[in-house]
Short mmCIF file of C-alpha atoms in Angstrom, two decimals:
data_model
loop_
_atom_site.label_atom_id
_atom_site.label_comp_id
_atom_site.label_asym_id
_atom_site.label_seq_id
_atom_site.Cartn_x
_atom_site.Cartn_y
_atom_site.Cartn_z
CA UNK A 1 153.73 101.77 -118.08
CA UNK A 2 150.97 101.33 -115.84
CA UNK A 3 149.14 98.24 -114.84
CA UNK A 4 145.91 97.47 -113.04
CA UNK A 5 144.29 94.49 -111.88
CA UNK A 6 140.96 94.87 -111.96
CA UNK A 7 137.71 92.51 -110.82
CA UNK A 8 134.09 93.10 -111.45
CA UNK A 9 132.66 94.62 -108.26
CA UNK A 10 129.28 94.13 -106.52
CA UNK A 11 126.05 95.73 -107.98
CA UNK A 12 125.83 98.54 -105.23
CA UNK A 13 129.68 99.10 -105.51
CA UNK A 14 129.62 98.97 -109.95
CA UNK A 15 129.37 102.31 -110.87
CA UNK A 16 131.79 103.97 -107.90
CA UNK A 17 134.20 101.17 -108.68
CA UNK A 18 134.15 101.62 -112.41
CA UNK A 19 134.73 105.19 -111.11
CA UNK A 20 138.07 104.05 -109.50
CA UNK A 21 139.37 102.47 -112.35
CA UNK A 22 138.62 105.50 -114.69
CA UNK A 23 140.48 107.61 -111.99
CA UNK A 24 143.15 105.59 -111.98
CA UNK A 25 143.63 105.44 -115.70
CA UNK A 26 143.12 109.19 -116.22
CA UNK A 27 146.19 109.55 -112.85
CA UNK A 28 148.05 107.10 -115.30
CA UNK A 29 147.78 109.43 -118.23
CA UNK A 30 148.01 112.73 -116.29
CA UNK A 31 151.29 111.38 -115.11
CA UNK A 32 153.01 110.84 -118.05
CA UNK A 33 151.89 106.78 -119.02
CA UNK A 34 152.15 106.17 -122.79
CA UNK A 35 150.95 102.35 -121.78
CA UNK A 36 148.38 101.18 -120.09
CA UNK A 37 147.01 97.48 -119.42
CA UNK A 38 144.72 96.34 -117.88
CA UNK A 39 144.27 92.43 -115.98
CA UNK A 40 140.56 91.57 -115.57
CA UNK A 41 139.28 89.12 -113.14
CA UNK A 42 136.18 88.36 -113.72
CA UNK A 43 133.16 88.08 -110.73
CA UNK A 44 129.72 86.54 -110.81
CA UNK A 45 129.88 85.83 -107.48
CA UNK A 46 129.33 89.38 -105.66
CA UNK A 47 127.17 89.80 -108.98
CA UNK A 48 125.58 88.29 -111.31
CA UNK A 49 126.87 85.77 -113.53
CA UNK A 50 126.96 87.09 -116.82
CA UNK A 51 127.60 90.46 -115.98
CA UNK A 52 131.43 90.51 -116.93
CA UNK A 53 129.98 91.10 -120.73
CA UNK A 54 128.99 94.60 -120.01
CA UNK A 55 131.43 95.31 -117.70
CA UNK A 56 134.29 94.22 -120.00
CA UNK A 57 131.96 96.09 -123.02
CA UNK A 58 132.37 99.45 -120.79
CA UNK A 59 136.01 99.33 -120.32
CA UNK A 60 136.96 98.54 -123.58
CA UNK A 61 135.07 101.53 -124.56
CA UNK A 62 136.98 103.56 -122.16
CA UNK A 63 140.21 102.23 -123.14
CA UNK A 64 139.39 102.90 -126.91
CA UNK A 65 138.77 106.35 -126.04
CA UNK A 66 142.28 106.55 -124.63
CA UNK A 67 143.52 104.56 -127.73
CA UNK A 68 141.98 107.73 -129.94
CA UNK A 69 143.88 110.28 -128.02
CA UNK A 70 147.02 108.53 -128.67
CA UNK A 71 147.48 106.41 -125.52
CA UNK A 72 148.12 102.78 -126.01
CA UNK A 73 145.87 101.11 -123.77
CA UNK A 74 144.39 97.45 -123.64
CA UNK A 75 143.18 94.83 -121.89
CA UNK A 76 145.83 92.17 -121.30
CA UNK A 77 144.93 88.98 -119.70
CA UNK A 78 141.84 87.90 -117.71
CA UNK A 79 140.21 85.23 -115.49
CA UNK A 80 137.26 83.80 -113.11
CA UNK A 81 137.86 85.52 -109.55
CA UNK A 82 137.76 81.61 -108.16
CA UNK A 83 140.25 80.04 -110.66
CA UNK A 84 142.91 82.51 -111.47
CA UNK A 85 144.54 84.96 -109.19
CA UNK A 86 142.12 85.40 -106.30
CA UNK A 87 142.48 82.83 -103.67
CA UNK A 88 143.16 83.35 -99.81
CA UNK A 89 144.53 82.30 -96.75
CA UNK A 90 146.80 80.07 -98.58
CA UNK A 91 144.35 77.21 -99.74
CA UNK A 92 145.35 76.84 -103.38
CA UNK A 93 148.44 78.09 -104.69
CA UNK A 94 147.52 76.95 -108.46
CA UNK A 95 144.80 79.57 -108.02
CA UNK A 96 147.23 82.35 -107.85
CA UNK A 97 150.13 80.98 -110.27
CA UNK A 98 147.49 80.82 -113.10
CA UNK A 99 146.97 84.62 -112.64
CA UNK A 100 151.09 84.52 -112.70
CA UNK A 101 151.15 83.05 -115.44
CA UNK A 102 149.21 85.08 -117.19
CA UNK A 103 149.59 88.57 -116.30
CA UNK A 104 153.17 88.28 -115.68
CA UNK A 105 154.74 85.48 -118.28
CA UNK A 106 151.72 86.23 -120.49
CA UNK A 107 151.05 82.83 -120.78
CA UNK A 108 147.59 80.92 -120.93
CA UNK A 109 145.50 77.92 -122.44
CA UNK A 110 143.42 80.49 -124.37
CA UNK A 111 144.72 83.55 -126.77
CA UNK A 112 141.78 86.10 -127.53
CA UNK A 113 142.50 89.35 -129.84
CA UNK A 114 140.33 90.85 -127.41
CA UNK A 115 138.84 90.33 -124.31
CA UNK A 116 135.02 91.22 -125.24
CA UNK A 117 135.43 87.98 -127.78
CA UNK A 118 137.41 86.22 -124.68
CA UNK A 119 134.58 86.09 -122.02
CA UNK A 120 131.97 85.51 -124.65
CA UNK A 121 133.67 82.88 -126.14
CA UNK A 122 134.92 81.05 -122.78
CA UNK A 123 131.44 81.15 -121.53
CA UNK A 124 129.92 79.17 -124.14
CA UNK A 125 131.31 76.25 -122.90
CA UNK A 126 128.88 73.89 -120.77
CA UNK A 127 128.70 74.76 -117.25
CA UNK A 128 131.21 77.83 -117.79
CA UNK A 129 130.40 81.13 -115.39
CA UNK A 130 132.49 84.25 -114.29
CA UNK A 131 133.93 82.27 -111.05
CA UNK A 132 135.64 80.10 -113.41
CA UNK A 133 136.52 81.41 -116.08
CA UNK A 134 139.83 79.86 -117.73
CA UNK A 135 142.92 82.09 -117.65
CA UNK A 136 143.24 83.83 -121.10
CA UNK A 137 145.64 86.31 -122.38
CA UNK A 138 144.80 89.00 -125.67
CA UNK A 139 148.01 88.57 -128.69
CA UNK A 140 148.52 90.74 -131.26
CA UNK A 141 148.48 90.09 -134.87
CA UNK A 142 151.80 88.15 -134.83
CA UNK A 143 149.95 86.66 -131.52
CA UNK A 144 152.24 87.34 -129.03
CA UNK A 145 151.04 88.60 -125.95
CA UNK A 146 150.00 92.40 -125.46
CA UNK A 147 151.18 93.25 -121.92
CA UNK A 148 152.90 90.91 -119.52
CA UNK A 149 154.38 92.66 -116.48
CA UNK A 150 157.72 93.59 -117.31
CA UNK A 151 161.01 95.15 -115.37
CA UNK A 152 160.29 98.88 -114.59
CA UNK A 153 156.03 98.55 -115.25
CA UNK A 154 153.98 100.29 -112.65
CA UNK A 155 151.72 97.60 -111.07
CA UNK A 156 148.15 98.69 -109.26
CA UNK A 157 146.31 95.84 -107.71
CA UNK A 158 142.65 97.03 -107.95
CA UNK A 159 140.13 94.85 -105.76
CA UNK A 160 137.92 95.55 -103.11
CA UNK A 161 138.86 92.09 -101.43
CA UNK A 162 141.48 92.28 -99.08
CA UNK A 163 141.64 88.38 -98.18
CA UNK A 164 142.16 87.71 -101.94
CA UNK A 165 145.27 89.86 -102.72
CA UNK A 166 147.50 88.64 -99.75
CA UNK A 167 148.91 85.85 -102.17
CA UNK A 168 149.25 88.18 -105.05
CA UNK A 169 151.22 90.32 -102.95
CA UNK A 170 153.36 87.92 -101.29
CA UNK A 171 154.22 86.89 -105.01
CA UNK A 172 155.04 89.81 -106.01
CA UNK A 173 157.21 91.44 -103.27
CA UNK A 174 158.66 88.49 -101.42
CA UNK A 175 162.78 87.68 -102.78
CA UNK A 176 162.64 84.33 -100.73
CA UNK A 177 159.03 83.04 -102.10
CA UNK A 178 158.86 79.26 -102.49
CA UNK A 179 154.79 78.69 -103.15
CA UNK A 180 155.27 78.11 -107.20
CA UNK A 181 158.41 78.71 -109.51
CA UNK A 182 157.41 82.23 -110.69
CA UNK A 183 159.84 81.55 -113.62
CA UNK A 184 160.86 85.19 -113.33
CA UNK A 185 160.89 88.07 -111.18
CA UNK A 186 159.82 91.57 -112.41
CA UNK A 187 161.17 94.48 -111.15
CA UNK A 188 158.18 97.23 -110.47
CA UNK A 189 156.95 99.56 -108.75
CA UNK A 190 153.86 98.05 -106.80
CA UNK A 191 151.50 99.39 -104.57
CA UNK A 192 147.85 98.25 -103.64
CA UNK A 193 144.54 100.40 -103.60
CA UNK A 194 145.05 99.40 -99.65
CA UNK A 195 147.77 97.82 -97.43
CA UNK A 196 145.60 94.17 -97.56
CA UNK A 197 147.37 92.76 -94.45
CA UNK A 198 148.27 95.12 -91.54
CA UNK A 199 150.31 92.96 -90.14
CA UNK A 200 152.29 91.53 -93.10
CA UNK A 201 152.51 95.05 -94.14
CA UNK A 202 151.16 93.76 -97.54
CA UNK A 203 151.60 95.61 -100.11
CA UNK A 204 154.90 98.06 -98.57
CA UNK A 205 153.27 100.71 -100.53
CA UNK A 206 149.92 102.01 -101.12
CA UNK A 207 147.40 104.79 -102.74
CA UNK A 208 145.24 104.94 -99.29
CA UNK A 209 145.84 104.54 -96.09
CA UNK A 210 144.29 101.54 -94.28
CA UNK A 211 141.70 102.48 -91.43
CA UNK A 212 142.83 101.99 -88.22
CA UNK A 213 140.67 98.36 -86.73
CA UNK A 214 141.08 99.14 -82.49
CA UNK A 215 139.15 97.47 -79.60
CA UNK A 216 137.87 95.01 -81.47
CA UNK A 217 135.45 91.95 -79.53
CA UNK A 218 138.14 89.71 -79.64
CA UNK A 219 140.84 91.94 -78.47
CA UNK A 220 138.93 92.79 -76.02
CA UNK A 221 137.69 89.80 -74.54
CA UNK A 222 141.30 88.41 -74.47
CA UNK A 223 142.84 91.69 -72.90
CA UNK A 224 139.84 91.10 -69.90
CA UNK A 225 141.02 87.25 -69.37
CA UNK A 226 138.12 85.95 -71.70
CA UNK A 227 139.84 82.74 -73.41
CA UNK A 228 139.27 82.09 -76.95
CA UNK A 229 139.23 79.07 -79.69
CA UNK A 230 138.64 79.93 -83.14
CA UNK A 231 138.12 77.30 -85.67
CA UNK A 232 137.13 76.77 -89.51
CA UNK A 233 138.65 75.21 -92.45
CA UNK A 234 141.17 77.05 -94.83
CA UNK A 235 138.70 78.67 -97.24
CA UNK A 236 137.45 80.44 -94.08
CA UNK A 237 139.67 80.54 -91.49
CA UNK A 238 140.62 84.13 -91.67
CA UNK A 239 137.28 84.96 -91.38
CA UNK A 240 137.56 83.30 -87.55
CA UNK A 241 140.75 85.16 -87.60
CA UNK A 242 142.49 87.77 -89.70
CA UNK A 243 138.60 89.52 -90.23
CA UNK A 244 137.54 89.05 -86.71
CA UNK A 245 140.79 90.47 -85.57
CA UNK A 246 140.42 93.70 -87.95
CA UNK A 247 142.81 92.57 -90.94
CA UNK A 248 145.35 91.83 -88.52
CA UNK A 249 146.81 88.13 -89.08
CA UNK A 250 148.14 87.27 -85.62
CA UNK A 251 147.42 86.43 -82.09
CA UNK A 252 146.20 89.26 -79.60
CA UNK A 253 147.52 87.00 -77.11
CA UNK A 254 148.73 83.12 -77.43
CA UNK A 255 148.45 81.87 -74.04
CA UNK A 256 144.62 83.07 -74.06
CA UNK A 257 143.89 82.12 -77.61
CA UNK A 258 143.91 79.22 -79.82
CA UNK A 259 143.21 78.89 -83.16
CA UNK A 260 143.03 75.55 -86.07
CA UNK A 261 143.04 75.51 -89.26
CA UNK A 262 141.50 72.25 -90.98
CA UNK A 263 142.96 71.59 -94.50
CA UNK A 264 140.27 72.61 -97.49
CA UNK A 265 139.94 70.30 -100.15
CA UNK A 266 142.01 71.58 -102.67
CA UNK A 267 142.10 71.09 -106.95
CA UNK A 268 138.02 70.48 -107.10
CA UNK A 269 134.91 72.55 -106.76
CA UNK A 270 133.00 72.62 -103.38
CA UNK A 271 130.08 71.12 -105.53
CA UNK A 272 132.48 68.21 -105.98
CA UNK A 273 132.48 67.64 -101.78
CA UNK A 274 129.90 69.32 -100.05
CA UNK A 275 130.93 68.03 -97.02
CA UNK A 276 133.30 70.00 -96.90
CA UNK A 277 135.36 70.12 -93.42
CA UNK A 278 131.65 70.60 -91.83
CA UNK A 279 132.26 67.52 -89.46
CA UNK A 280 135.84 68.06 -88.95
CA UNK A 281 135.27 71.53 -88.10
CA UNK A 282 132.15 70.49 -85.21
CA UNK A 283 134.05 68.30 -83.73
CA UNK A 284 136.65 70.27 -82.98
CA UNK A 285 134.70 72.72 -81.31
CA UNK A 286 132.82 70.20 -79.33
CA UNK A 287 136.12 69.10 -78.26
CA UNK A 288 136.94 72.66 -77.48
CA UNK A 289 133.96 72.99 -75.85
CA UNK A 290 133.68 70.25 -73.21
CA UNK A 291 137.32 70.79 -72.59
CA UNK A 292 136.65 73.39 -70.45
CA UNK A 293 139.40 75.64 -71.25
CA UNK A 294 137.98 78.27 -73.31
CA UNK A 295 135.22 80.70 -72.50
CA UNK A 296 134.09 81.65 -76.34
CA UNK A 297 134.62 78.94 -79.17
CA UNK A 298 133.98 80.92 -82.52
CA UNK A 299 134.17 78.82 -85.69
CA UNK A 300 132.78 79.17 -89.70
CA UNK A 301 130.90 76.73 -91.12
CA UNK A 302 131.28 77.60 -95.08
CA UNK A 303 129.58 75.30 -96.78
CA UNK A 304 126.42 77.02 -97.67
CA UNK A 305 128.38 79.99 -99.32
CA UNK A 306 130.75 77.93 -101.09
CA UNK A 307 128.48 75.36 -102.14
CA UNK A 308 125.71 77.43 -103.20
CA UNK A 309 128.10 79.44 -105.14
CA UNK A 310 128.93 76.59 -107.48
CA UNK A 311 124.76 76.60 -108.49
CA UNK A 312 124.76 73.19 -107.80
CA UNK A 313 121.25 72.88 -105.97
CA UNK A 314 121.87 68.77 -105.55
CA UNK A 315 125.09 69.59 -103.88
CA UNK A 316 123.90 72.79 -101.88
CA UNK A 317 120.79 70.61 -100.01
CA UNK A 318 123.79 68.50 -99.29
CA UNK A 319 125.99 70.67 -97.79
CA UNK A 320 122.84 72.35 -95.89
CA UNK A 321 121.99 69.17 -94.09
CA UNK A 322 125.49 68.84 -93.09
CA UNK A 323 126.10 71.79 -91.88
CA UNK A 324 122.91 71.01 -89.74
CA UNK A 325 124.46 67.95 -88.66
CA UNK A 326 127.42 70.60 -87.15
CA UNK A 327 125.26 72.90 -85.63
CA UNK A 328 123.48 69.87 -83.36
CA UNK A 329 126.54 68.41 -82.98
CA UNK A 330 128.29 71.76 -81.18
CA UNK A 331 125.13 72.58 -79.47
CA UNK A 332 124.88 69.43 -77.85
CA UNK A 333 127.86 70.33 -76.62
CA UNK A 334 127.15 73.80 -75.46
CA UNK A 335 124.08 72.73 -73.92
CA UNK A 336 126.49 69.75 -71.63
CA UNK A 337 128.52 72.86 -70.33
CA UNK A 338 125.38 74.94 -69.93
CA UNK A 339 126.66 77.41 -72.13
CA UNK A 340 125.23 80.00 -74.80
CA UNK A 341 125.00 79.83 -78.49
CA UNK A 342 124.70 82.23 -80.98
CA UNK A 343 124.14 81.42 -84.72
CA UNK A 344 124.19 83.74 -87.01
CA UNK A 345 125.83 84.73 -91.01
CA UNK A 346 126.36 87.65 -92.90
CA UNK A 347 124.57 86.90 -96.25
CA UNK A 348 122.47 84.80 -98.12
CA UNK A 349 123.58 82.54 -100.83
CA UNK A 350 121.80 78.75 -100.30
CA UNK A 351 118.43 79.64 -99.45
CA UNK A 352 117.62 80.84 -103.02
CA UNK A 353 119.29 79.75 -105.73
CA UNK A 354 117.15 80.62 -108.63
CA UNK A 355 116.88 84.17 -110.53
CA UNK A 356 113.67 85.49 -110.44
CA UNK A 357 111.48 88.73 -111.86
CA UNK A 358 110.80 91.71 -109.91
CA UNK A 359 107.21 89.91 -108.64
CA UNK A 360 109.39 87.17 -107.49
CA UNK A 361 108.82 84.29 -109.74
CA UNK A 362 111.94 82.19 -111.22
CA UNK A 363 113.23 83.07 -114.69
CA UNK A 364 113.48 80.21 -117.57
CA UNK A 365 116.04 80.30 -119.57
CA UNK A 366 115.70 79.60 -123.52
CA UNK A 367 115.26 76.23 -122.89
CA UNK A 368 113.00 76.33 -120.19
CA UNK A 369 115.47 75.61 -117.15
CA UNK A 370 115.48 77.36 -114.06
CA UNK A 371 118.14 80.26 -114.49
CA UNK A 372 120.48 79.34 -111.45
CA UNK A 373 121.44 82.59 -109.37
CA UNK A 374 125.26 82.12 -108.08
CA UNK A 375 125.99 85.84 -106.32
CA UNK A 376 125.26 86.44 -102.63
CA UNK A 377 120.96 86.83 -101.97
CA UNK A 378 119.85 90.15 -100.83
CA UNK A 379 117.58 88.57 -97.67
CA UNK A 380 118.05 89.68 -94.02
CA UNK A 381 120.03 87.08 -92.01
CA UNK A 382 118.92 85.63 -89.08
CA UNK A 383 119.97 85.34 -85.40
CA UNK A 384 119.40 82.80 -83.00
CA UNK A 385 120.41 82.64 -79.57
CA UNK A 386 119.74 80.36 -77.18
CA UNK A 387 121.50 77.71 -74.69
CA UNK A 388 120.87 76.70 -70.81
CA UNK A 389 123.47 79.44 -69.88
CA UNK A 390 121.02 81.90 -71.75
CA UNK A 391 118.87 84.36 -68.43
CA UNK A 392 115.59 83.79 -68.31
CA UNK A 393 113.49 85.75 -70.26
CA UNK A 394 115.95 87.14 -72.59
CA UNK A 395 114.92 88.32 -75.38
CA UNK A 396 115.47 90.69 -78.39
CA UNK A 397 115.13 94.28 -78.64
CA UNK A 398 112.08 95.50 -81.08
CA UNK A 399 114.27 99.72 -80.76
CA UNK A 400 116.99 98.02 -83.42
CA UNK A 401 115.33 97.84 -86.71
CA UNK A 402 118.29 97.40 -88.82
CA UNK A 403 120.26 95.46 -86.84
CA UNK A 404 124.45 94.15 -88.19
CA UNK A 405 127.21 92.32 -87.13
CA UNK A 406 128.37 95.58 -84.77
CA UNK A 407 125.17 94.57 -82.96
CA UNK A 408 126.45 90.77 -82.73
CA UNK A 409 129.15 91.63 -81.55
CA UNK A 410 127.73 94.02 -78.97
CA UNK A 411 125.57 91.38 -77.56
CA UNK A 412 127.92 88.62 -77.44
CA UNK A 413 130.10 90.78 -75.25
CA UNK A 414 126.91 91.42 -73.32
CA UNK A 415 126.31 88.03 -72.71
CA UNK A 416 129.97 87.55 -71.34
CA UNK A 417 129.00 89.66 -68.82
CA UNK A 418 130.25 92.73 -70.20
CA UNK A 419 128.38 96.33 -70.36
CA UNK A 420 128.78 99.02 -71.75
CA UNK A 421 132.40 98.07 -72.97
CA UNK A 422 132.54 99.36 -76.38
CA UNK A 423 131.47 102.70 -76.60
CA UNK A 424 131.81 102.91 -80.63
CA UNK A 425 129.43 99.91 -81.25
CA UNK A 426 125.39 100.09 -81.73
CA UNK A 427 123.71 99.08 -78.91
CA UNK A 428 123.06 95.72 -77.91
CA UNK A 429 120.13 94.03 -79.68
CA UNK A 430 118.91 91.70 -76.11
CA UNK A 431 117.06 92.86 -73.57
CA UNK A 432 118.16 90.54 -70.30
#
């Protein structure tokens, strides 16, 4: 038998993803699979909420095409991305023993006969979107479950997230694993789409070969005697970290580098403490900072993304002034040493939090309410950089017109005095 653990992907990513899966289930059949299930977990995060209807819609028509030719193929289980299965960097174990639970014991709060009636039915409870969807399993007539992993299944994890399958993984191929009582153990071959950690060698076996991340800023800057601090809270920290490091989970160098880890809040939504570790987080880089013993401090302030992915617009202006309160409070500290700062992101997600119609203005729902948008924001991100260390008359380049984080990156090694250093990266976007 054959499993895969699917999630709905991004708009621009939809159709090549949905390709995937169809590849993967026709490799299933071409290979000899006489049962096929599938795990769902569902997005509205890096897409709309709502969309998991016609995404779940298409499968099942896809799977009942399969069903017609003889296979026995279903959907099994399924789940909100942010409540079952899909958590990272070790925040929230719960997260991932729900998913467990589920697509391994076949065990959940709610029992569908079929997933299309599952998400429909789950998300007509108040408040209810994709992120959170309750973990739900689909019975059979007698209503026992359909397809919990079992000894000698075929598992395929299926998700475009890297961060978000570590814990999956670790579950599933680690003998001496302590995090939750996984009740028990199936044997099965398991493999990823990817190898999700490089240097966990997470999964031990996959269907593609992971790119090779070299040279990267960091590596470089602690290879040339540039010393580092890296800082955010759990939810983010391997962005500071295993991301920045190019999927790779450890230090480059501990003597030159340092890197904390504040404790997320953990059982609530962010909407519940926008605060987050926002404070915590600054003043550990101030402290950093006017310590004098690092030459970059890098941290991630998360609570706009988190926040505004809740669609809590109270709780997202709150988290927005604190994170302001951060930012002064590190460059006040930047500007004692007379260093540089750069601020910068890599999407939208707080600055607009309403849907709206192709001329721009907000949609109403049936009742007349804004209709709250909870997926990342198309807009271009801005950069600021500034800071009494900062040469005179700096300023940015008007030859990069589509500017990315390669070009951060670029410049930030410019402005440590490096030129010319990376020869794969896009030019730097400051003219000094």
């Amino acid at each position: 038998m054959e499993i895969i653990l699917a999630f709905l992907p991004t708009p621009f990513l939809l159709y090549f993803l949905l390709l995937f899966l169809q590849l993967l289930l026709k490799g299933a059949v071409d290979n000899g699979a006489k049962r096929i299930r599938v795990h769902i977990l569902t997005d509205g995060r890096d897409v709309l909420d709502g969309s998991s209807i016609g995404f779940v819609e298409t499968l099942e028509k896809d799977l009942s095409n399969l069903r017609e030719k003889g296979f026995d193929a279903q959907i099994a289980s399924g789940g909100g991305r942010m409540y079952v299965t899909m958590d990272r960097y070790e925040n929230d174990w719960d997260v991932v023993k729900r998913g467990w639970d589920a697509q391994v014991l076949g065990e959940a709060p709610y029992k569908f006969r079929n997933a299309v009636e599952a998400v429909k039915k789950l998300r007509e409870e108040p408040k209810a979107n994709d992120q959170y969807l309750p973990p739900f399993v689909i019975v059979d007539e007698s209503g026992n479950p359909v397809g919990p992993i079992k000894d000698g299944d075929a598992v395929v994890t299926f998700n475009f997230r890297a961060d978000r399958m570590v814990m999956l993984a670790k579950a599933l191929e680690y003998e001496d694993f302590d995090k939750f009582d996984r009740v028990r153990v199936p044997k099965v071959h398991y493999a990823g789409m990817l190898q999700y950690d490089g240097e966990l060698k997470l999964p031990g076996h996959y269907l593609v070969s992971p790119p090779e991340i070299d040279r990267t800023s960091g590596e470089y800057l602690v290879h040339n005697g540039v010393r580092t601090f890296a800082c955010s809270e759990t939810v983010k920290f391997g962005h500071v970290t295993f991301f920045w490091n190019g999927n790779r989970s450890g230090y480059f160098n501990q003597e030159m580098e340092e890197y904390v880890e504040i404790p997320s809040d953990v059982g609530i939504t962010f909407n519940v403490q926008p605060k987050m570790k926002a404070k915590e987080i600054a003043e550990k880089a101030r402290d950093a900072i006017l310590s004098g013993k690092f030459d970059q401090v890098r941290v991630n302030l998360p609570n706009g993304d988190m926040v505004g992915h809740t669609g809590d617009i109270e709780a997202t202006i709150v988290a927005c002034k604190v994170t302001d309160d951060a930012v002064k409070m590190i460059i006040d500290a930047i500007e004692q040493v007379g260093g540089i700062f750069v601020i910068t992101a890599d999407h939208g997600n707080a600055e607009d939090m309403v849907k709206r119609d192709k001329s721009g203005k907000p949609l109403l729902d049936k009742n007349g309410n804004l209709q709250i948008l909870t997926s990342h924001t198309l807009q271009p991100v801005p950069i600021a950089i500034g800071g009494p260390g900062l040469a005179p008359g700096a300023r940015f380049r008007n030859d990069v017109p589509t500017g990315g984080l390669a070009n951060v990156a670029a410049t930030v090694m410019n402005l440590h005095g490096f030129r010319g250093s990376l020869a794969t990266m896009s030019p730097l976007s400051l003219k000094l």
